[in-house]
Short mmCIF file of C-alpha atoms and ligand atoms in Angstrom, two decimals:
data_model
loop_
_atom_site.label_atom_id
_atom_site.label_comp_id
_atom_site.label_asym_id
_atom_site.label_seq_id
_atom_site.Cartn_x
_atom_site.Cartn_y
_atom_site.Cartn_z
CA UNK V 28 -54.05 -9.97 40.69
CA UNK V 29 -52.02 -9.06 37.39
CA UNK V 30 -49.62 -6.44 37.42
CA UNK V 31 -47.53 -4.34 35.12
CA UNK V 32 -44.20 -5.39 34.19
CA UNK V 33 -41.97 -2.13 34.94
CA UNK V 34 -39.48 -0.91 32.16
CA UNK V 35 -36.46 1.70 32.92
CA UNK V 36 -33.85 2.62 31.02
CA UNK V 37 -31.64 -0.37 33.10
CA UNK V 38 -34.06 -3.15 32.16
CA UNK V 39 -37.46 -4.42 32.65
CA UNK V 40 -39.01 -6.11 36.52
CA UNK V 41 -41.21 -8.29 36.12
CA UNK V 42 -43.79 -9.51 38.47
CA UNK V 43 -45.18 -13.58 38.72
CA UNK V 44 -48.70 -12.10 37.33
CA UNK V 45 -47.65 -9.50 34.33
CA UNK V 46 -50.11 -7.89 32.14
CA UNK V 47 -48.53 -8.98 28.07
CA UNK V 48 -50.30 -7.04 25.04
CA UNK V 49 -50.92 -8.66 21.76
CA UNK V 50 -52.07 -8.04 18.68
CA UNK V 51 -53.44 -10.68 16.85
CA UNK V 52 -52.98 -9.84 13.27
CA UNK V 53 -54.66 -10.02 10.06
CA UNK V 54 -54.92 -12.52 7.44
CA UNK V 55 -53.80 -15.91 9.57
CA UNK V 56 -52.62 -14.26 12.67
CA UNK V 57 -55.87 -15.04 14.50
CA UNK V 58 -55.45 -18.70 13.91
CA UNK V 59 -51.78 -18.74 14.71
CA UNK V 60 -52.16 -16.65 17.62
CA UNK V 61 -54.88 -18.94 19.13
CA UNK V 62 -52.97 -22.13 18.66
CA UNK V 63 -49.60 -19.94 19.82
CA UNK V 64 -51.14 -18.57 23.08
CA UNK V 65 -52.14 -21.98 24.31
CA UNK V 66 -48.60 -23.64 23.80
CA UNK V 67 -47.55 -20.50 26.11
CA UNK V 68 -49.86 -20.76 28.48
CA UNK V 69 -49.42 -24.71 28.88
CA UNK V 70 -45.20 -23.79 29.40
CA UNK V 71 -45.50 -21.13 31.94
CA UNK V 72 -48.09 -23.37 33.79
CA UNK V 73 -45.95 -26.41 33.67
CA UNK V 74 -42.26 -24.78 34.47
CA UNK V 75 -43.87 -22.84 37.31
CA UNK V 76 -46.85 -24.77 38.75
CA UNK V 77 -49.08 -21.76 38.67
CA UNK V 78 -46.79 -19.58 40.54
CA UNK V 79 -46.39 -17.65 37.12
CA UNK V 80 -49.04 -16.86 34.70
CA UNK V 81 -49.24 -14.24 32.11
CA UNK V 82 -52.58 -12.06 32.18
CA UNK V 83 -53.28 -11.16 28.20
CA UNK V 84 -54.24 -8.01 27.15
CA UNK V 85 -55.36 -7.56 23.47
CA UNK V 86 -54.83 -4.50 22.03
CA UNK V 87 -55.78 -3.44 18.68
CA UNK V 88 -53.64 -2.68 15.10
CA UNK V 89 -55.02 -3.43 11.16
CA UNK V 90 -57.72 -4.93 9.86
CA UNK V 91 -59.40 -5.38 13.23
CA UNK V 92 -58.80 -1.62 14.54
CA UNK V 93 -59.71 -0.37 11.32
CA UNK V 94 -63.34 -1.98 11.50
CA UNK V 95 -63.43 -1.34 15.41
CA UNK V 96 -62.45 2.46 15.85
CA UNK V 97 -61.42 3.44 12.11
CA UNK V 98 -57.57 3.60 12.25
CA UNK V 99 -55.62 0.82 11.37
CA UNK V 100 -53.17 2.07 13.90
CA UNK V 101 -55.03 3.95 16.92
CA UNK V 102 -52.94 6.24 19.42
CA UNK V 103 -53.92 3.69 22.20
CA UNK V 104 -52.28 0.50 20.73
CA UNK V 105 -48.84 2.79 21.08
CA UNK V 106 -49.50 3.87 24.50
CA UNK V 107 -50.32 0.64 25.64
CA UNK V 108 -47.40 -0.94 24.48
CA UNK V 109 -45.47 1.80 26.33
CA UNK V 110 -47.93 1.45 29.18
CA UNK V 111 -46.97 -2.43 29.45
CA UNK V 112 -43.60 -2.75 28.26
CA UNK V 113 -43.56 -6.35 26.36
CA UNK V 114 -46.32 -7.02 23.32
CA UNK V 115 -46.29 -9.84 20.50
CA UNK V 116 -47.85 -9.64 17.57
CA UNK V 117 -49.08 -11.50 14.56
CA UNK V 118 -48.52 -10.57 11.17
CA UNK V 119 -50.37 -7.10 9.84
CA UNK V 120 -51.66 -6.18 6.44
CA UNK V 121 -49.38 -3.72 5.02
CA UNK V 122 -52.71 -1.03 3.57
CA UNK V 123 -52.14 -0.46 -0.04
CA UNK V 124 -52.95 2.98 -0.94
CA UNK V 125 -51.29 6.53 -0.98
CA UNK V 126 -50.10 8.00 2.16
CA UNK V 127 -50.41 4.64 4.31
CA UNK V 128 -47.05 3.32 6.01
CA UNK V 129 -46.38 -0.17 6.61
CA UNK V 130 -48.03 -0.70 10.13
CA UNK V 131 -44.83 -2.67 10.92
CA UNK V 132 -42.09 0.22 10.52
CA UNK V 133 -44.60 2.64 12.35
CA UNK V 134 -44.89 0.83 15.16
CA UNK V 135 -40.87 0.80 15.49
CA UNK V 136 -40.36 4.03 14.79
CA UNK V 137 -43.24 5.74 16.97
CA UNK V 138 -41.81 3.40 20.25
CA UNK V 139 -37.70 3.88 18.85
CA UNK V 140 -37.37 -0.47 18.62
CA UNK V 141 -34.11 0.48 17.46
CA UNK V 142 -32.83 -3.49 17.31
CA UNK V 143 -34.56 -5.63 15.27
CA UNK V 144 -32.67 -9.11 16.11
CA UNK V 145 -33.31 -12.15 14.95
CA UNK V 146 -31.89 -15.75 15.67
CA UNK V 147 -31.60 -18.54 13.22
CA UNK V 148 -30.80 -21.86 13.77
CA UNK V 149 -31.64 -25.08 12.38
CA UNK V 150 -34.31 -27.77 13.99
CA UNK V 151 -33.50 -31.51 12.88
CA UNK V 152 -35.64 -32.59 9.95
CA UNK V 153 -36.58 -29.43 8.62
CA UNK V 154 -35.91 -29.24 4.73
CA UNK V 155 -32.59 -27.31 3.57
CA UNK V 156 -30.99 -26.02 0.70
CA UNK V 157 -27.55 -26.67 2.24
CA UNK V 158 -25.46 -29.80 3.05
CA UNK V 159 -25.08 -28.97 7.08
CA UNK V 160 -28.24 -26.21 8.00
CA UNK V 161 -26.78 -27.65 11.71
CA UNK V 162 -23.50 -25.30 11.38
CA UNK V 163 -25.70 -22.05 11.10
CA UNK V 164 -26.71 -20.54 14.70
CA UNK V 165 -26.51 -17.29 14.95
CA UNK V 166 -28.46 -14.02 16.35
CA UNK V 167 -28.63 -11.12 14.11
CA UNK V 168 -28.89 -7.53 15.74
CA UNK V 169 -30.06 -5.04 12.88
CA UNK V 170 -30.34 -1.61 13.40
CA UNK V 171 -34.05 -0.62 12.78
CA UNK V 172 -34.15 3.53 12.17
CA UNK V 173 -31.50 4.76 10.42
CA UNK V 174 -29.64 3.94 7.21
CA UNK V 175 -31.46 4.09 3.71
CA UNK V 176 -34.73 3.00 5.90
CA UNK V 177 -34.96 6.12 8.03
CA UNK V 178 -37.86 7.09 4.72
CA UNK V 179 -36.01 10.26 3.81
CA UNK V 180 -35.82 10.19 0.03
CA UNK V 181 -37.78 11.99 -3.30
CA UNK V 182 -38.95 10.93 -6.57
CA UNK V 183 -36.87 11.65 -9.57
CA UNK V 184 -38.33 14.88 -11.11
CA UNK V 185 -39.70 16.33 -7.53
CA UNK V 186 -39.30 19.58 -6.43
CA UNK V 187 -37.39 18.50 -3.49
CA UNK V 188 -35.35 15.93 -5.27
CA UNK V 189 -34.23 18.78 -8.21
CA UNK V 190 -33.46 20.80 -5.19
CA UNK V 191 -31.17 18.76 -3.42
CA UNK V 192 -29.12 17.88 -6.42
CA UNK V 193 -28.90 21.31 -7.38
CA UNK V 194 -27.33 21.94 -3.87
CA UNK V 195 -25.40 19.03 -4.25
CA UNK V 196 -23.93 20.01 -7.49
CA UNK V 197 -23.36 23.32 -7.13
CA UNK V 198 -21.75 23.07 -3.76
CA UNK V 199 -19.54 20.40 -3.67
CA UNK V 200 -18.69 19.63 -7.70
CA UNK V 201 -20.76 16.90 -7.60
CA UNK V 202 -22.51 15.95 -11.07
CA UNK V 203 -25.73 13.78 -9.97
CA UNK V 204 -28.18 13.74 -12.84
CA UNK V 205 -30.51 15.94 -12.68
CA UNK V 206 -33.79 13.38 -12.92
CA UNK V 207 -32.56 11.36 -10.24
CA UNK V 208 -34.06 9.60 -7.28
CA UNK V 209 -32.49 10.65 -3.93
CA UNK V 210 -32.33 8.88 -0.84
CA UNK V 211 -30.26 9.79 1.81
CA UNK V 212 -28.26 7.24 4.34
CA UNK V 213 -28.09 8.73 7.78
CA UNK V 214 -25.95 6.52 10.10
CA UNK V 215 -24.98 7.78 13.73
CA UNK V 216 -22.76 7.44 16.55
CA UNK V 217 -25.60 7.14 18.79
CA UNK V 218 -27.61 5.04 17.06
CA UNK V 219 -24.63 2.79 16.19
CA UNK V 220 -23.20 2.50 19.74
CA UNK V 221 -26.70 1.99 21.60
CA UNK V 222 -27.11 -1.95 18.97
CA UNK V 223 -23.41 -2.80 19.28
CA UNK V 224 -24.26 -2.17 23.50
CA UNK V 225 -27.32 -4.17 23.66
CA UNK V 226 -25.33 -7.51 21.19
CA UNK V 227 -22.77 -7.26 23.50
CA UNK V 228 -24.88 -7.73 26.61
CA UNK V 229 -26.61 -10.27 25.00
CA UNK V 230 -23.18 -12.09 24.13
CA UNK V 231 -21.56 -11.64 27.71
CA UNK V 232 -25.39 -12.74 29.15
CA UNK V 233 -25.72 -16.06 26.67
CA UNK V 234 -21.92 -16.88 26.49
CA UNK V 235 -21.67 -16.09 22.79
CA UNK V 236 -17.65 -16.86 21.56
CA UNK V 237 -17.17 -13.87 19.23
CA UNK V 238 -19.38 -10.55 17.92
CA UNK V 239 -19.05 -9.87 14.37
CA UNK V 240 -19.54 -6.19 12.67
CA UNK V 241 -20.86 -6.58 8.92
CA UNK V 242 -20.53 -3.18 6.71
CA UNK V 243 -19.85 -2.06 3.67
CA UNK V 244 -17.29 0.26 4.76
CA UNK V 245 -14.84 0.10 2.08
CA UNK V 246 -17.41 1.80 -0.21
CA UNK V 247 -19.17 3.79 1.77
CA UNK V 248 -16.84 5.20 4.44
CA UNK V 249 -18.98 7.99 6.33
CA UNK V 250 -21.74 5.63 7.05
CA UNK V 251 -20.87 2.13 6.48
CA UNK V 252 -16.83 2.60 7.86
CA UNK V 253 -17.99 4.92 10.77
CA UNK V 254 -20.96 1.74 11.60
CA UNK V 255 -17.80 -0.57 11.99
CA UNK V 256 -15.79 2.25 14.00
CA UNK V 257 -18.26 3.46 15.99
CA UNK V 258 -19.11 -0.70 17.01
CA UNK V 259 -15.48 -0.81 18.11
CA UNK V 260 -15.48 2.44 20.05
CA UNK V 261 -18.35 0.76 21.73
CA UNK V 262 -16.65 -2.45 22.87
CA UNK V 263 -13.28 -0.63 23.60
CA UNK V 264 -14.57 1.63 25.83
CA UNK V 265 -17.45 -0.26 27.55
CA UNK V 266 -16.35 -3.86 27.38
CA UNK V 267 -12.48 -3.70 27.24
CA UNK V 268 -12.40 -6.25 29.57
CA UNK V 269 -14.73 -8.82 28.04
CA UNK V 270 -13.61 -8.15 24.50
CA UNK V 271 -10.57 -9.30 22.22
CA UNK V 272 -10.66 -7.85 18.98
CA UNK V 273 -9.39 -10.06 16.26
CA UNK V 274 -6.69 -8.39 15.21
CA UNK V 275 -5.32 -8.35 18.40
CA UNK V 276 -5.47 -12.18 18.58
CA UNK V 277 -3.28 -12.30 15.15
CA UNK V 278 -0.87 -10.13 17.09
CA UNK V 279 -0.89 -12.98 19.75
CA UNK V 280 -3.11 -12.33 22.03
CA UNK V 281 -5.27 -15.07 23.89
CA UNK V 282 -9.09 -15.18 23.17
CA UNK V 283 -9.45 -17.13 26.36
CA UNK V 284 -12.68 -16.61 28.45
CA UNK V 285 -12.84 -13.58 25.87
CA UNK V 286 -15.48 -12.84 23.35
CA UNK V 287 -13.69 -12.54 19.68
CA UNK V 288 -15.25 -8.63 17.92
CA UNK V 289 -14.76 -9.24 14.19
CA UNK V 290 -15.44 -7.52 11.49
CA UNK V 291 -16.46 -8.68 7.76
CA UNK V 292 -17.72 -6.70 4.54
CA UNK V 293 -21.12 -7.01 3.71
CA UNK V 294 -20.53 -9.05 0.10
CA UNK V 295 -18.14 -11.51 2.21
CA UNK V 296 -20.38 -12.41 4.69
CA UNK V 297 -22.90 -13.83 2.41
CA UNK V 298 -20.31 -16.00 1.72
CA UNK V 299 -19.14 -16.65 4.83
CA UNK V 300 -22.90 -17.90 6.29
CA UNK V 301 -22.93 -20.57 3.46
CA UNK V 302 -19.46 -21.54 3.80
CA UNK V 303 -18.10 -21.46 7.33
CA UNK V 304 -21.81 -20.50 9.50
CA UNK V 305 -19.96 -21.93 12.62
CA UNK V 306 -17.41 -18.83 13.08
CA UNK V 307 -20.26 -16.67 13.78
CA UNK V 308 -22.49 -16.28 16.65
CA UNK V 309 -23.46 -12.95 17.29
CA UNK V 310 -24.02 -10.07 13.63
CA UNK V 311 -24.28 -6.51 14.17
CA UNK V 312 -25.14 -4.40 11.35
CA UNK V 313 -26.78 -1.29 9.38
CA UNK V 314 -30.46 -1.40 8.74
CA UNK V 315 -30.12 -2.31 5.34
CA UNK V 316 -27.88 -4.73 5.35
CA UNK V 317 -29.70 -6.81 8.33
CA UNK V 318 -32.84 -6.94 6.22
CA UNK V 319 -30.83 -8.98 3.64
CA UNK V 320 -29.00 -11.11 5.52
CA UNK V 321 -32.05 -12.49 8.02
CA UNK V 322 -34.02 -13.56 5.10
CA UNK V 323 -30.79 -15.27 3.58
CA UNK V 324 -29.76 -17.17 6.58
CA UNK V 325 -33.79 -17.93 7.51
CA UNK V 326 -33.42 -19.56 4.21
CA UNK V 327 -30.64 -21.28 5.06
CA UNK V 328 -32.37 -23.33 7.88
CA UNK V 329 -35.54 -24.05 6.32
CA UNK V 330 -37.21 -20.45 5.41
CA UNK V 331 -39.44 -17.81 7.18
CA UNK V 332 -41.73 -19.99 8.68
CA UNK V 333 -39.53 -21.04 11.53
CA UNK V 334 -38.27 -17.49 12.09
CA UNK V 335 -39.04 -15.22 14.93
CA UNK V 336 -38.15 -11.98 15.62
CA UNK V 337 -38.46 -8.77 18.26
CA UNK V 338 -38.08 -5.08 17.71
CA UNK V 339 -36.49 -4.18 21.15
CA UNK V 340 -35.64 -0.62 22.49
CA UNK V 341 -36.89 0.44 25.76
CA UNK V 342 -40.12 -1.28 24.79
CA UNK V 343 -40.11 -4.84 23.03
CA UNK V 344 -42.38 -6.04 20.52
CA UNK V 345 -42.13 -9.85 19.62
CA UNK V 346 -43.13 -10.62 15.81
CA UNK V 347 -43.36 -13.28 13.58
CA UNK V 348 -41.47 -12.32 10.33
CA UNK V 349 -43.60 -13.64 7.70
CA UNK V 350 -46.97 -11.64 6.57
CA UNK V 351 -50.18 -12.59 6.93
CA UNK V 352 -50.64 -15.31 4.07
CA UNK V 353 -54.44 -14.00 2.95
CA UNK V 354 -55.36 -17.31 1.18
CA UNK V 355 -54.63 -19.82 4.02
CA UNK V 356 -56.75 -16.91 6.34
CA UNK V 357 -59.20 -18.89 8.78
CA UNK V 358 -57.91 -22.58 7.49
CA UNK V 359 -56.20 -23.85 10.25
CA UNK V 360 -53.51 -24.91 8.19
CA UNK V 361 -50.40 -22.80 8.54
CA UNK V 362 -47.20 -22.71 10.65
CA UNK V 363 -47.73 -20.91 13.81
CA UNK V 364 -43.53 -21.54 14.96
CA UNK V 365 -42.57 -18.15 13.83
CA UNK V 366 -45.13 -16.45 16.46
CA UNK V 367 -44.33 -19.18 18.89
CA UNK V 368 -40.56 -18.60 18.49
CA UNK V 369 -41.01 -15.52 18.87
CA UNK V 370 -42.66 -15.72 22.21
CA UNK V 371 -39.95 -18.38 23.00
CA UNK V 372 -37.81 -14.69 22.91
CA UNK V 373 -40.55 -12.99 24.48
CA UNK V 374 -40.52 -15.50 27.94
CA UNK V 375 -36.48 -15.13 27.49
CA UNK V 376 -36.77 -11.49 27.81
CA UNK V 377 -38.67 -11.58 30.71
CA UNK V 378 -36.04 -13.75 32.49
CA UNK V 379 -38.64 -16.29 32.19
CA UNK V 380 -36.17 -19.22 30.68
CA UNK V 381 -37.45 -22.26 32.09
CA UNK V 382 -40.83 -21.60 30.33
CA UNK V 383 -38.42 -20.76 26.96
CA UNK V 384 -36.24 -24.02 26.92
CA UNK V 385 -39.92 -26.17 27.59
CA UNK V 386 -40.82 -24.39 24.33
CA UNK V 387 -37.52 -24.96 22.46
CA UNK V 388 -37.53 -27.96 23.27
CA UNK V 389 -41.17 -29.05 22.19
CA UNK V 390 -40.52 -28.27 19.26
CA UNK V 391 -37.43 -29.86 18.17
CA UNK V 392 -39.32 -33.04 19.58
CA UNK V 393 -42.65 -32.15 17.63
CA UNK V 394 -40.60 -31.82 14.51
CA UNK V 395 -38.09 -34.78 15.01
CA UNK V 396 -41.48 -36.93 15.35
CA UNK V 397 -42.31 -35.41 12.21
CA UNK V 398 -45.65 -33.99 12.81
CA UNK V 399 -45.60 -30.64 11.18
CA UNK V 400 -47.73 -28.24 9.47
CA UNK V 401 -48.43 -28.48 5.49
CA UNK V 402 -45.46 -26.77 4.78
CA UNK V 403 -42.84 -28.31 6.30
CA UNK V 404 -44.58 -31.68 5.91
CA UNK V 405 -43.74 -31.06 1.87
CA UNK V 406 -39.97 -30.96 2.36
CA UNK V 407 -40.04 -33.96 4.74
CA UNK V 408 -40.20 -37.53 4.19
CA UNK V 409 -42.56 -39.60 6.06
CA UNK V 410 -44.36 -36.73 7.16
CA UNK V 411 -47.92 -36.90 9.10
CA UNK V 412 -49.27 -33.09 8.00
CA UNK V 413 -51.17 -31.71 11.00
CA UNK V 414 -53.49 -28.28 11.19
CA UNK V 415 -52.40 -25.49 12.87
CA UNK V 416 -54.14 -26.03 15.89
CA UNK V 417 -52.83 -29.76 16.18
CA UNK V 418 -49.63 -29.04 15.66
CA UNK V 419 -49.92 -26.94 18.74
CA UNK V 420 -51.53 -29.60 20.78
CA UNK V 421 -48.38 -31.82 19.37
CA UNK V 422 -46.13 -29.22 20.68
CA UNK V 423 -48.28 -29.12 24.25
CA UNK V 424 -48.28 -32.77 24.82
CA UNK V 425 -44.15 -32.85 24.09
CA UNK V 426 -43.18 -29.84 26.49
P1 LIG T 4 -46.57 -13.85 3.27
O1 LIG T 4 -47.83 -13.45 3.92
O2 LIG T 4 -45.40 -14.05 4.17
O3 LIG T 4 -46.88 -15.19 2.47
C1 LIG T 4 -46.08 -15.69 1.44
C2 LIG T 4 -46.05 -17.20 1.48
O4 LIG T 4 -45.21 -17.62 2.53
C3 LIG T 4 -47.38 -17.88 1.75
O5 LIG T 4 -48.19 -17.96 0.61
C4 LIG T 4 -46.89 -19.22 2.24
O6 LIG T 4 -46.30 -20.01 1.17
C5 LIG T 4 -45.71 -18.83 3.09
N1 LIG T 4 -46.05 -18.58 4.49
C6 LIG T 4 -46.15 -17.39 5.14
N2 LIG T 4 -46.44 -17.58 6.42
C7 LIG T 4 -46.53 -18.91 6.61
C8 LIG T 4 -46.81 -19.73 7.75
N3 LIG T 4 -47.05 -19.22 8.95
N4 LIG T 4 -46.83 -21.06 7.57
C9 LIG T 4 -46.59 -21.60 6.39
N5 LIG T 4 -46.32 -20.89 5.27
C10 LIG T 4 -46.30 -19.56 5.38
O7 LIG T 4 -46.12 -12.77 2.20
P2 LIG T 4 -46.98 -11.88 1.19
O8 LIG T 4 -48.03 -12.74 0.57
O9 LIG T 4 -45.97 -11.22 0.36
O10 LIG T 4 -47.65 -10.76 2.08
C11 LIG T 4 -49.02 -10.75 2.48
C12 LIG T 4 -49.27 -9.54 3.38
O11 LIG T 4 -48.48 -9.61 4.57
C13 LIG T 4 -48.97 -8.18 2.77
O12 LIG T 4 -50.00 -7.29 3.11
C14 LIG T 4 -47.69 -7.75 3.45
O13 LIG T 4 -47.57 -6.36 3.52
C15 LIG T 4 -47.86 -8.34 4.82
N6 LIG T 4 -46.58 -8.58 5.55
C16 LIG T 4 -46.59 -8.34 6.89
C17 LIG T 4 -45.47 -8.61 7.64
C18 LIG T 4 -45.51 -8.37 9.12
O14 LIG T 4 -46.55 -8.06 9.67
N7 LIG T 4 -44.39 -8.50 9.83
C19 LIG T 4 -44.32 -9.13 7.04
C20 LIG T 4 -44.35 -9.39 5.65
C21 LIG T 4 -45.51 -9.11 4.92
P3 LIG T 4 -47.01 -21.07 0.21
O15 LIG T 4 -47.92 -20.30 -0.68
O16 LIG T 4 -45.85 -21.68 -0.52
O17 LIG T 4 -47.72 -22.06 1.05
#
């Protein structure tokens, strides 16, 4: 009999038979989620022997809820997820037309995912832009509901926009222009302290060798600066004894058995990914920011295709980070790692790692063997292309 995983504030139980939502997406997220579900199915069933087994429950979000109850986004999809703690989803089509949100940035903001994190590293044979892809492993914890993201901003020429600026200017001798856009970058201690908490549990959990805090404090101080202060306020307080901060180590003390907290400005770090990837393990940073920096190291490894992700709060939601690819919809030909990746994160969440590493590692094999999906098969040499579906059988028969 399936069961509900329980979530508290402390963490999430979860039983051998849990109930797991997902949403199946638009555009090619029904093909990769039925080639994705099997390879997870097939891992739990072989790292357990049918002692663990996940029961499936679909719930509903674009293209399919719209033509089923009318919303693209219906109240029950949210309180299921809360209802059931862990969901994974496929890729959604982002409406276009006045007044619609992106169904992705709803969805973290109505259930707070306040960490969007990410992990890139390379798998052998993939295609690279860069000399050593290898170097780059790294898990990147970006802050999902504040910063210039948090939606609060007016058109030049608004009401609301003339109004601010006119506040703006006339109390504190500022001289914005008066048809200019305004956005407005809210950045708290809260929000700051509760992602710089959850990537250093993750580091102490996995082992990581250092944290690293990317801002743009020196320009923007109240936001940016505080982001960095705030992350070390965090670590001092709550993980003195796990932490050395770098500065300290210049000073002479040891790093040993310690985890390193750096710090690096924004510009500098793009740098520092392409030139020296293997000082870096674990990236905290501003909404903003993150968004830039994911797509720039996925790049770096081989692009989006290969890139999972989860929005995690007290609820998680496991996505993959590419959209939904409308003119490859119902061809069985696309890349279904990204969603399978992600559920690689998913299983690791629920403490299910034995399933995760059978995953991991049937991929790297499925790759190294060189039996890949259309678009990896164009960077590689040698390459047998597979569909979507057989690439997951590949991936099955190699766990
Ligand atoms: P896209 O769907 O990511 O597709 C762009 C290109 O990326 C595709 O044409 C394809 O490249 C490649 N690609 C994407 N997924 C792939 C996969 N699984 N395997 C292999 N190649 C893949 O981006 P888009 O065309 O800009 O967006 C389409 C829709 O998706 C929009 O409605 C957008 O709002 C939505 N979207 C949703 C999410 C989400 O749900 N998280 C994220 C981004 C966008 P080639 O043409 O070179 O083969």
């Amino acid at each position: 009999m399936a069961e509900k995983i329980t979530v508290t504030e402390d963490g999430i139980t979860v039983p051998d038979n849990p109930y797991v939502c997902y949403i199946e997406g638009d555009g090619i997220g029904p093909d990769i989620w039925k080639a994705s579900v099997r390879v997870f199915d097939a891992a739990v069933e072989k790292a357990y022997n049918g002692a663990k087994k996940i029961e499936w429950k679909e719930i509903l979000a674009g293209e399919k809820a719209k033509s089923a109850t009318g919303s693209y986004l219906p109240d029950d999809t949210i309180s299921a997820i809360k209802e059931y703690g862990v969901a994974i989803k496929g890729p959604l089509t982002t409406p276009v037309g006045g007044g619609i949100r992106s169904l992705n940035v709803t969805l973290r903001q109505k259930l707070d995912l306040f960490a969007c994190v990410r992990p890139v590293r390379y798998f052998q044979g993939v295609g690279s832009p860069v000399k050593e892809p290898e170097k780059l492993n790294i898990v990147i914890f970006r802050e999902n509901t504040e910063d210039v993201y948090a939606g609060i901003e007016w058109e030049a020429g608004s009401v609301e926009a003339r109004k601010v600026i006119t506040f703006l200017n006339e109390n504190f001798n500022k001289s914005i222009i008066s048809e200019s856009g305004i956005g407005i970058k809210p950045i708290s201690e809260f929000g700051t302290r509760r992602l710089m908490r959850m990537a250093l549990n993750f580091a102490v959990k996995n082992s990581k060798k250092s944290v690293t805090i990317v801002h743009k404090g020196n320009i923007m101080k109240f936001t940016e600066g505080a982001f960095s202060k705030w992350c070390y306020k965090e670590a001092e307080e709550n993980f003195r004894d796990k932490i050395v901060k770098e500065s300290e180590i210049w000073a002479g003390a040891s790093a040993d058995g310690k985890i390193i907290i750096k710090d690096r400005i924004a510009d500098a770090m793009f740098q520092q990914i392409l030139l020296r990837p293997d000082e870096y393990d674990v990236i905290v940073t501003p909404n903003l920011n993150g968004d830039y920096l994911s797509d720039a190291a996925a790049a770096q490894v081989g692009g989006l295709g290969m890139a999972p992700g989860a929005n995690i709060g007290k609820y998680a939601l496991f996505e993959a980070t590419h959209g939904t690819a409308p003119k490859y919809a119902g061809l069985d030909k696309v890349n279904p790692s990204s969603v399978i990746l992600s559920g690689v994160m998913m299983l690791e969440h629920m403490g299910w790692n034995e399933a995760a590493a059978l995953i991991t590692a049937g991929i790297e094999k499925t790759i190294a063997q060189k039996t890949v999906t259309y678009d990896l098969a164009r960077q590689m040499e040698g390459a047998a292309e597979v569909s979507c579906s057989q690439y997951a059988d590949k991936i099955i028969e190699n766990l």
